[in-house]
Amino acid sequence: MSIDAIRQYIRVEILDDETVSIEADEDLMMNQVLDSMDVMRLVTHLEQSCGFKIPPQDVTLEHFSTLRRIDSYVTARRNGDQLV
């Protein structure tokens, strides 16, 4: 899943507004793009799309605060990398 795919999912499925600009390093929570329920919807989507479970302890600002961090998390999980 790419940054663009994550951005598009957020725009269409969560915000219902394809015109919203979301930068790769924009803080999604601080800028009120997403709230905690939106993050859970995104996590569910990622699990279904990527074919792996995301443990609750991984749903942190470190992994889910920006599009770039979400993409890095998903890439690391797909590659079997150890998460810090």
mmCIF file of C-alpha atoms in Angstrom:
data_model
loop_
_atom_site.group_PDB
_atom_site.id
_atom_site.type_symbol
_atom_site.label_atom_id
_atom_site.label_comp_id
_atom_site.label_asym_id
_atom_site.label_seq_id
_atom_site.Cartn_x
_atom_site.Cartn_y
_atom_site.Cartn_z
ATOM 1 C CA MET A 1 0.000 0.000 0.000
ATOM 2 C CA SER A 2 1.436 3.352 -1.024
ATOM 3 C CA ILE A 3 1.152 6.785 0.522
ATOM 4 C CA ASP A 4 -1.166 7.738 -2.335
ATOM 5 C CA ALA A 5 -3.409 4.723 -1.710
ATOM 6 C CA ILE A 6 -3.631 5.517 2.009
ATOM 7 C CA ARG A 7 -4.320 9.183 1.217
ATOM 8 C CA GLN A 8 -7.058 8.218 -1.230
ATOM 9 C CA TYR A 9 -8.720 5.850 1.257
ATOM 10 C CA ILE A 10 -8.773 8.591 3.903
ATOM 11 C CA ARG A 11 -10.170 11.134 1.442
ATOM 12 C CA VAL A 12 -12.893 8.922 -0.015
ATOM 13 C CA GLU A 13 -13.900 6.529 2.754
ATOM 14 C CA ILE A 14 -13.258 8.501 5.929
ATOM 15 C CA LEU A 15 -13.553 12.175 5.011
ATOM 16 C CA ASP A 16 -15.919 11.750 2.043
ATOM 17 C CA ASP A 17 -14.055 14.563 0.284
ATOM 18 C CA GLU A 18 -11.639 13.746 -2.541
ATOM 19 C CA THR A 19 -10.442 17.355 -2.725
ATOM 20 C CA VAL A 20 -8.857 17.475 0.744
ATOM 21 C CA SER A 21 -5.110 18.052 0.602
ATOM 22 C CA ILE A 22 -3.152 15.733 2.899
ATOM 23 C CA GLU A 23 0.633 16.025 2.867
ATOM 24 C CA ALA A 24 2.795 12.950 3.481
ATOM 25 C CA ASP A 25 4.257 14.419 6.687
ATOM 26 C CA GLU A 26 1.150 16.218 7.939
ATOM 27 C CA ASP A 27 0.172 15.195 11.471
ATOM 28 C CA LEU A 28 -3.225 13.611 10.919
ATOM 29 C CA MET A 29 -4.364 13.833 14.540
ATOM 30 C CA MET A 30 -2.948 17.239 15.489
ATOM 31 C CA ASN A 31 -4.431 18.800 12.357
ATOM 32 C CA GLN A 32 -7.760 17.069 13.034
ATOM 33 C CA VAL A 33 -7.756 15.165 9.768
ATOM 34 C CA LEU A 34 -8.480 11.955 11.703
ATOM 35 C CA ASP A 35 -9.879 11.198 15.132
ATOM 36 C CA SER A 36 -9.403 7.976 17.085
ATOM 37 C CA MET A 37 -12.409 6.272 15.478
ATOM 38 C CA ASP A 38 -11.098 7.186 12.022
ATOM 39 C CA VAL A 39 -7.737 5.642 12.895
ATOM 40 C CA MET A 40 -9.500 2.407 13.854
ATOM 41 C CA ARG A 41 -11.338 2.407 10.507
ATOM 42 C CA LEU A 42 -8.007 2.897 8.766
ATOM 43 C CA VAL A 43 -6.412 0.076 10.777
ATOM 44 C CA THR A 44 -9.259 -2.268 9.791
ATOM 45 C CA HIS A 45 -8.835 -1.292 6.145
ATOM 46 C CA LEU A 46 -5.079 -1.866 6.278
ATOM 47 C CA GLU A 47 -5.567 -5.277 7.883
ATOM 48 C CA GLN A 48 -8.026 -6.305 5.183
ATOM 49 C CA SER A 49 -5.981 -4.857 2.322
ATOM 50 C CA CYS A 50 -2.579 -6.072 3.463
ATOM 51 C CA GLY A 51 -3.564 -9.434 4.905
ATOM 52 C CA PHE A 52 -2.082 -9.106 8.385
ATOM 53 C CA LYS A 53 -3.358 -8.168 11.824
ATOM 54 C CA ILE A 54 -2.191 -4.953 13.434
ATOM 55 C CA PRO A 55 -1.820 -5.521 17.174
ATOM 56 C CA PRO A 56 -3.309 -2.825 19.433
ATOM 57 C CA GLN A 57 0.128 -1.984 20.849
ATOM 58 C CA ASP A 58 1.254 -0.978 17.335
ATOM 59 C CA VAL A 59 -1.512 1.614 16.918
ATOM 60 C CA THR A 60 0.548 4.522 18.202
ATOM 61 C CA LEU A 61 1.396 8.027 17.074
ATOM 62 C CA GLU A 62 4.844 6.701 16.220
ATOM 63 C CA HIS A 63 3.307 4.465 13.546
ATOM 64 C CA PHE A 64 0.080 6.251 12.600
ATOM 65 C CA SER A 65 0.537 10.031 12.920
ATOM 66 C CA THR A 66 1.377 10.747 9.256
ATOM 67 C CA LEU A 67 0.868 9.105 5.880
ATOM 68 C CA ARG A 68 4.614 8.515 5.623
ATOM 69 C CA ARG A 69 4.726 6.785 9.025
ATOM 70 C CA ILE A 70 1.729 4.620 8.152
ATOM 71 C CA ASP A 71 3.400 3.630 4.882
ATOM 72 C CA SER A 72 6.673 2.854 6.688
ATOM 73 C CA TYR A 73 4.824 0.729 9.244
ATOM 74 C CA VAL A 74 2.976 -1.247 6.558
ATOM 75 C CA THR A 75 6.186 -1.744 4.559
ATOM 76 C CA ALA A 76 8.063 -2.951 7.640
ATOM 77 C CA ARG A 77 5.294 -5.402 8.519
ATOM 78 C CA ARG A 78 5.175 -6.747 4.962
ATOM 79 C CA ASN A 79 8.943 -7.228 4.969
ATOM 80 C CA GLY A 80 8.885 -8.911 8.365
ATOM 81 C CA ASP A 81 11.111 -6.219 9.850
ATOM 82 C CA GLN A 82 11.363 -5.875 13.613
ATOM 83 C CA LEU A 83 9.427 -2.824 14.784
ATOM 84 C CA VAL A 84 10.838 -0.532 17.438
#
